[in-house]
mmCIF file of C-alpha atoms in Angstrom:
data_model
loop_
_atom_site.group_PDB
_atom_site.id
_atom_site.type_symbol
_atom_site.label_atom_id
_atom_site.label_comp_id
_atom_site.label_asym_id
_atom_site.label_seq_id
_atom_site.Cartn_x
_atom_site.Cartn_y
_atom_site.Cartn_z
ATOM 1 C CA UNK A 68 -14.038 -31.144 23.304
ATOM 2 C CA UNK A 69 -15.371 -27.436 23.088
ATOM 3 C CA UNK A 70 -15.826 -26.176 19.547
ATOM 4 C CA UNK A 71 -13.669 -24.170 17.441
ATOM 5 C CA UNK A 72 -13.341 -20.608 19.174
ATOM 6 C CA UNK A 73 -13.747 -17.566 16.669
ATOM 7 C CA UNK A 74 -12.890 -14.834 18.764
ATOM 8 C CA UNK A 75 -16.608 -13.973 19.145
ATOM 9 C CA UNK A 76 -16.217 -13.326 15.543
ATOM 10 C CA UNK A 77 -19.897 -14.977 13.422
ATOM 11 C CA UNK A 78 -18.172 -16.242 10.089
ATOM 12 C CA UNK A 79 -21.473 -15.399 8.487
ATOM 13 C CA UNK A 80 -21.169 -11.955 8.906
ATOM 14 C CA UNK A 81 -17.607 -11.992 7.326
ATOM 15 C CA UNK A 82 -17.021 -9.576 4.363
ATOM 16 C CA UNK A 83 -14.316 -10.446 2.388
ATOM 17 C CA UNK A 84 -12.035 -7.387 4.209
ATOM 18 C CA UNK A 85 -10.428 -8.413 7.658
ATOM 19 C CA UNK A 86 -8.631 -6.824 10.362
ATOM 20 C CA UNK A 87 -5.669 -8.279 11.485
ATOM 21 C CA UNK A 88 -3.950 -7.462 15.032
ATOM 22 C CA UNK A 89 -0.902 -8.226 16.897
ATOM 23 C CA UNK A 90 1.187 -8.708 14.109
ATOM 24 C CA UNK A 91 4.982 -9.100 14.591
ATOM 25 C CA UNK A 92 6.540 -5.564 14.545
ATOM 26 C CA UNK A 93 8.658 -6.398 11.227
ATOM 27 C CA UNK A 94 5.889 -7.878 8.881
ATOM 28 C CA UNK A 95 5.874 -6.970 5.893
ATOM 29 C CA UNK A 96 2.922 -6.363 3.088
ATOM 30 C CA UNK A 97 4.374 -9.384 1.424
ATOM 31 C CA UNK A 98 4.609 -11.471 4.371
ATOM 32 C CA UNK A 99 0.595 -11.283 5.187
ATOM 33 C CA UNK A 100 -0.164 -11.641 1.593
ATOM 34 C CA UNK A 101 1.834 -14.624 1.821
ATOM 35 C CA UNK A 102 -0.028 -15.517 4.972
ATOM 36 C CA UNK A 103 -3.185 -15.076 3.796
ATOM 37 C CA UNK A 104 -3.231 -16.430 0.762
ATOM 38 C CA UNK A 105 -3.102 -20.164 2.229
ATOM 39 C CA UNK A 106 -7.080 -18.883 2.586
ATOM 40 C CA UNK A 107 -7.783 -17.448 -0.863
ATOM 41 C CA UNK A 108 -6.852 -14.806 -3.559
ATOM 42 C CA UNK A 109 -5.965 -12.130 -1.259
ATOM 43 C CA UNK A 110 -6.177 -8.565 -3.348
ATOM 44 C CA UNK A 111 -5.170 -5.882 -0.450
ATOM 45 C CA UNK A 112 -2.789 -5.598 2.126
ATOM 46 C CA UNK A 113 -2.515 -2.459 3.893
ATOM 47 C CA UNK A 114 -0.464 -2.292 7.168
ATOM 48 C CA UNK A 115 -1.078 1.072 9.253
ATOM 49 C CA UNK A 116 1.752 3.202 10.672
ATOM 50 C CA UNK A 117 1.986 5.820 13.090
ATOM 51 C CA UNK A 118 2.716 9.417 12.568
ATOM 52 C CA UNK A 119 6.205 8.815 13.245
ATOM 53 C CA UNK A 120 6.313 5.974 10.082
ATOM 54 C CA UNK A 121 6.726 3.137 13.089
ATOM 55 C CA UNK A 122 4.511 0.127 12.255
ATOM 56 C CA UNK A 123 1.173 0.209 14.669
ATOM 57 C CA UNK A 124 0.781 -3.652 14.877
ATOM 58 C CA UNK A 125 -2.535 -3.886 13.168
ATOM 59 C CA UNK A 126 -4.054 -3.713 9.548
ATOM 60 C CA UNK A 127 -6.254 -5.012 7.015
ATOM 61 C CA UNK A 128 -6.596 -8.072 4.051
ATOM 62 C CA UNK A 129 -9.213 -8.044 1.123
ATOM 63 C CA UNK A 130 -9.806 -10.860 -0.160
ATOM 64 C CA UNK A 131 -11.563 -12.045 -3.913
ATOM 65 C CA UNK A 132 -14.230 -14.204 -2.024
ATOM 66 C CA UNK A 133 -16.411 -14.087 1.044
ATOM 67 C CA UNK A 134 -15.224 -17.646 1.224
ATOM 68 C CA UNK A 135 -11.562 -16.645 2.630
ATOM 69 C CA UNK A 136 -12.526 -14.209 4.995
ATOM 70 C CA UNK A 137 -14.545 -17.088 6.569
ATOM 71 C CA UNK A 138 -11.689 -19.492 6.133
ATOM 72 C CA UNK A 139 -9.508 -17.376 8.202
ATOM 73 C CA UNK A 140 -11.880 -17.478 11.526
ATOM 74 C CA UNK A 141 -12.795 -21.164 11.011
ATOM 75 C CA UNK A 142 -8.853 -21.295 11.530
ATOM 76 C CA UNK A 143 -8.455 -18.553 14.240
ATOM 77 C CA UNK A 144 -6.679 -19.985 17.200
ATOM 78 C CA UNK A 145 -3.878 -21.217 14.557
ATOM 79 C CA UNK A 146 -3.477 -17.848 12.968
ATOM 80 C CA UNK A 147 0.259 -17.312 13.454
ATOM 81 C CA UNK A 148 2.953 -15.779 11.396
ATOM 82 C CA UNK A 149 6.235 -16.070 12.307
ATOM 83 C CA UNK A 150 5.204 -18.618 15.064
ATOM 84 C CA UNK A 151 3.453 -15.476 16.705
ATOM 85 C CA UNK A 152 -0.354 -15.847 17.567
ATOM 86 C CA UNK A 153 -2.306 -12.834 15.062
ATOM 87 C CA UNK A 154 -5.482 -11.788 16.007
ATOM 88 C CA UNK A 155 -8.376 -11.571 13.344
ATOM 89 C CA UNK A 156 -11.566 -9.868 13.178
ATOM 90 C CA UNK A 157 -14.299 -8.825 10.391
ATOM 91 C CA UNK A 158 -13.029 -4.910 9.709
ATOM 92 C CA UNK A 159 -16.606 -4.353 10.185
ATOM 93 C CA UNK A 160 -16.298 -5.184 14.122
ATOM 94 C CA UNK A 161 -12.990 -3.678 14.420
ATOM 95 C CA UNK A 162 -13.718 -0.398 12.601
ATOM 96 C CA UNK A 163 -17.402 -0.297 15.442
ATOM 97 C CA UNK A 164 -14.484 -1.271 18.118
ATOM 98 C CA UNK A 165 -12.048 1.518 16.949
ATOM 99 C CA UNK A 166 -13.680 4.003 15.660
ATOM 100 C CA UNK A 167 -13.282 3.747 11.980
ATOM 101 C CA UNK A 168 -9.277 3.083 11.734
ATOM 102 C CA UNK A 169 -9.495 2.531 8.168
ATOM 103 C CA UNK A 170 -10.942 6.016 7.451
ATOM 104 C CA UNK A 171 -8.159 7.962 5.923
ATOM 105 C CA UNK A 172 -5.169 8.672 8.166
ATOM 106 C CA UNK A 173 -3.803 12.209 9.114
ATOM 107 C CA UNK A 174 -1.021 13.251 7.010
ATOM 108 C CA UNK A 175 2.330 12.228 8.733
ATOM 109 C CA UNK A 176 2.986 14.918 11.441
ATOM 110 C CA UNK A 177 6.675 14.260 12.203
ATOM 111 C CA UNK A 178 8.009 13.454 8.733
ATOM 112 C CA UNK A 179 10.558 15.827 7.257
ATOM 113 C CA UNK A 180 9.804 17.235 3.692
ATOM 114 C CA UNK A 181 12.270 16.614 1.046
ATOM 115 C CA UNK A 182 15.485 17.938 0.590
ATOM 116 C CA UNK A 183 15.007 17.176 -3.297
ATOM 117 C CA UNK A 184 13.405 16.417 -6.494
ATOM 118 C CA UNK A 185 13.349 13.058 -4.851
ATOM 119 C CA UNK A 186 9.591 11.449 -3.295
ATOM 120 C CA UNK A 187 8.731 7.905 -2.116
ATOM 121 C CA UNK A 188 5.515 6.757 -2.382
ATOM 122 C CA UNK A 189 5.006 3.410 -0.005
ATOM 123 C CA UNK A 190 1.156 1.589 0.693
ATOM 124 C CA UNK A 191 0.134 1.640 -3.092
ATOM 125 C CA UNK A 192 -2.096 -1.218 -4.097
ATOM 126 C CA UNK A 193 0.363 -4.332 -5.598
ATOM 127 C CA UNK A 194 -1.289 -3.645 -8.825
ATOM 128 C CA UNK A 195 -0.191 -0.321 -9.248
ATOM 129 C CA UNK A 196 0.951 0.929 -12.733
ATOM 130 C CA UNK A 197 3.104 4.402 -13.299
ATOM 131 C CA UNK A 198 -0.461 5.522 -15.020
ATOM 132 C CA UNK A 199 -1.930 4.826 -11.647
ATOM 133 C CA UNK A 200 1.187 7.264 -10.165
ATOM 134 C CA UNK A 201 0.302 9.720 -13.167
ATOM 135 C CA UNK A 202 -2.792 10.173 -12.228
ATOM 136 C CA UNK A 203 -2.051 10.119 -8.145
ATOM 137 C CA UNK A 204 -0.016 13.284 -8.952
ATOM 138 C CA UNK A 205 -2.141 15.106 -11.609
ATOM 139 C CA UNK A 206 -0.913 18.756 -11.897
ATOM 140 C CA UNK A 207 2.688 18.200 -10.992
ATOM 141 C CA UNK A 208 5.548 18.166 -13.328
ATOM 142 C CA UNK A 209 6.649 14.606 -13.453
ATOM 143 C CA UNK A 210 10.041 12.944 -15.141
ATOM 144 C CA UNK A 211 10.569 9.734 -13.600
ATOM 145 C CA UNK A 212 8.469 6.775 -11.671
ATOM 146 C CA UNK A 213 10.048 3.955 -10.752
ATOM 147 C CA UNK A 214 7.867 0.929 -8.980
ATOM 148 C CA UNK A 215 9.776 -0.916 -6.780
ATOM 149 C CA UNK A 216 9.819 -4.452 -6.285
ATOM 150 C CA UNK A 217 10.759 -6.840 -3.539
ATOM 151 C CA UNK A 218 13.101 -9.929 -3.492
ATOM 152 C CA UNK A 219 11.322 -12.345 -5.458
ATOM 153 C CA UNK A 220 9.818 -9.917 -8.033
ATOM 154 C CA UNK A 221 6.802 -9.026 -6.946
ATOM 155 C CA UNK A 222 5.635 -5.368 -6.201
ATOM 156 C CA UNK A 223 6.367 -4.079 -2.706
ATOM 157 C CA UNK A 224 3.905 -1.148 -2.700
ATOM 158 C CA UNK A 225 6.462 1.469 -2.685
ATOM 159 C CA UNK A 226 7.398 3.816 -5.966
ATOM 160 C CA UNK A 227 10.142 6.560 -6.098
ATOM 161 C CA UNK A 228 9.086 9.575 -8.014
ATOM 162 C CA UNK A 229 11.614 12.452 -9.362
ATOM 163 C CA UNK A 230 9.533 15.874 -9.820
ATOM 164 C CA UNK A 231 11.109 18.673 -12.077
ATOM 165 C CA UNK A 232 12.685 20.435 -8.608
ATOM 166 C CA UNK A 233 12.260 20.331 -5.412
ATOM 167 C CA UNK A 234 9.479 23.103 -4.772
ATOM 168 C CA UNK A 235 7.128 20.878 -7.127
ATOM 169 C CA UNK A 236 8.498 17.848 -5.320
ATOM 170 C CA UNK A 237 7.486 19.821 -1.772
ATOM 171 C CA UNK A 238 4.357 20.849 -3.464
ATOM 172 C CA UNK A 239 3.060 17.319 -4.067
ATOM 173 C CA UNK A 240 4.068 16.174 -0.670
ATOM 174 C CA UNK A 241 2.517 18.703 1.522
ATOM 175 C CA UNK A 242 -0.779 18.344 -0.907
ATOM 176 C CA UNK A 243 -0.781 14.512 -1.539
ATOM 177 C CA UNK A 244 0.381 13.612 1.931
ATOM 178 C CA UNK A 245 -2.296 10.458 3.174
ATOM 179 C CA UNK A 246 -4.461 11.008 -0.154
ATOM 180 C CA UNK A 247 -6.054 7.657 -1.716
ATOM 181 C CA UNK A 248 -4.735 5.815 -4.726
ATOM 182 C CA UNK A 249 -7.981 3.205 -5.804
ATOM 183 C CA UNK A 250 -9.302 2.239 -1.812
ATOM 184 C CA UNK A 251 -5.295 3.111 0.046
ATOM 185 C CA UNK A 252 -3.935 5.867 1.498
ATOM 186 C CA UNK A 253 -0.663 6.314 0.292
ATOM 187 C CA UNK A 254 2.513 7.960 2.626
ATOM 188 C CA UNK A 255 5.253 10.139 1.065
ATOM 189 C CA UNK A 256 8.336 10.451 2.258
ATOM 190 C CA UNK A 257 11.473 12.662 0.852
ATOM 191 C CA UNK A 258 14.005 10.327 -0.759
ATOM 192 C CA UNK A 259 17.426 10.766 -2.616
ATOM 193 C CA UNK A 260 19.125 9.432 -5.818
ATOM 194 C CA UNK A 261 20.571 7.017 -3.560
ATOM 195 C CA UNK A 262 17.019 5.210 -2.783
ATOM 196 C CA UNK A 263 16.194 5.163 -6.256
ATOM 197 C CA UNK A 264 20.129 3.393 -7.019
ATOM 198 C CA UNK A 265 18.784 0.848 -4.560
ATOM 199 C CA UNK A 266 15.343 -0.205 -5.535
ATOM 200 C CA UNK A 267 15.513 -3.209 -7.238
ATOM 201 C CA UNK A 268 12.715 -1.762 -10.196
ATOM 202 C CA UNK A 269 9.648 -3.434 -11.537
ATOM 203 C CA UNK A 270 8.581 -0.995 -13.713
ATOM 204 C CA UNK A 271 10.237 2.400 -14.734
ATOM 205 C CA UNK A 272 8.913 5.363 -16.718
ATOM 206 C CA UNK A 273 10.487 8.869 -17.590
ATOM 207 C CA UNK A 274 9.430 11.566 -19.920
ATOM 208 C CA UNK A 275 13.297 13.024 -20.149
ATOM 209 C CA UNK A 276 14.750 16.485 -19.011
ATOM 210 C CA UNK A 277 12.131 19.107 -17.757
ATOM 211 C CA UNK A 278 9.625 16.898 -16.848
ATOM 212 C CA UNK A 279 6.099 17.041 -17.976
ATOM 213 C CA UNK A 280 2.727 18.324 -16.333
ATOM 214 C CA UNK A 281 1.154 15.035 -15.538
ATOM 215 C CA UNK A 282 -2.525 16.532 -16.706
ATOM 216 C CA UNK A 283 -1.337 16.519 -19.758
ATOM 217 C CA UNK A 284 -0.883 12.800 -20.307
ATOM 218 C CA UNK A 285 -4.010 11.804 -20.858
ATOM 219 C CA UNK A 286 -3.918 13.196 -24.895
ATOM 220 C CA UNK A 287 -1.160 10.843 -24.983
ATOM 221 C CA UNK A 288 -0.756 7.735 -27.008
ATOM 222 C CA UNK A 289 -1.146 4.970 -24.214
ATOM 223 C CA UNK A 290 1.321 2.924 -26.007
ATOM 224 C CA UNK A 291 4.239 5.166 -24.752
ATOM 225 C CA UNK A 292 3.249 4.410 -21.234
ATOM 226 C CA UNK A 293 4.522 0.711 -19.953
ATOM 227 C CA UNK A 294 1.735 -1.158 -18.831
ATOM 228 C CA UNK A 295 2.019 -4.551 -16.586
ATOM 229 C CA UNK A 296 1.350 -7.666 -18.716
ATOM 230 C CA UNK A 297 1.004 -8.694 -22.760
ATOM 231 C CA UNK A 298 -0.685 -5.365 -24.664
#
């Protein structure tokens, strides 16, 4: 029989970052994690979305070891999530292919600001803490971070954020739109205190009425900010 086919992809040349194509139109970040992790400890997922926040089809998975990455194309014809065929490369040979598609994005042309005090954050890294979000949104006068998480408890990559008033809130969107947090580009999108009723929270954190200038947190005793974990 002929031997395993790996998309013209060498397995020796595999970093321990993928790109991951023709995925199903409703995946998830948890879903590929899920996915992938049959391979390894996988310690990124980040899906890419078009300007209009519809899901492109494509993105990419870090994993802890070199080892994974070369898992994955040992195993690429049975790829499938969903029962749908995925398409893996090394983001090294994608990025040559595409021109660099994990560069940072443009900020989101066709996404309304917000009518409020209100911002969600989606496409943090699954480790994210509210110091992380602190520090995302130094300068702006903060009073409440919420991290969401998804069904089973685990963090979805999305946060909603409530700013002192609305012009700070527009002020952080038009500057922060598509700026990093660690290695992702994060997306922000207007929300209401009806998102923030909804998400089912993994970690919360609010400084009270009136907010506070995040800049300022840093001469603060650590131990009022929740961390993830035993401290």
């Amino acid at each position: 029989g002929k031997g395993k086919n790996t998309g013209g992809c060498d397995p020796a040349l595999a970093g321990k970052k993928i790109f991951v194509g023709a995925l199903p139109k409703n995946i998830t970040d948890e879903a590929v994690k899920s996915h992938f992790s049959q391979f390894g400890n996988v310690t990124d997922v980040s899906l890419r979305y078009g300007p209009d926040g519809s899901f492109r089809g494509f993105g990419f998975v870090s994993f802890e070891n070199v080892e994974a990455a070369q898992a994955v194309f040992a195993n690429y014809e049975n790829n499938r999530i969903d029962g749908k065929w995925i398409d893996c490369k090394t983001a090294s040979q994608q990025n040559s292919e595409s021109g660099g598609s994990d560069g940072p994005r443009k900020p989101l042309a066709n996404v309304p600001p917000p009518t409020g005090p209100f911002l969600r954050l989606r496409g943090m890294p699954f480790s994210a803490a509210p110091l992380d979000i602190v520090a995302f949104l130094g300068g702006f006068t903060l009073v409440r971070i919420v991290i969401g998480a998804n069904q089973s408890g685990q963090p979805s990559g999305e946060a909603l954020v409530e700013f002192s008033d609305q012009s700070e809130c527009e002020r952080a969107f038009n500057e922060k739109q598509g700026s990093s947090m660690g290695h992702r580009y994060i997306e922000l999108f207007g929300a209401t205190p009806e998102d923030i009723a909804k998400v089912m929270p993994l970690q919360t954190w609010s400084v009270g009425e009136g907010g506070m200038d995040s800049s300022a947190y840093g001469a603060m005793d650590a131990a009022h900010i929740p961390r993830p974990g035993p401290y």
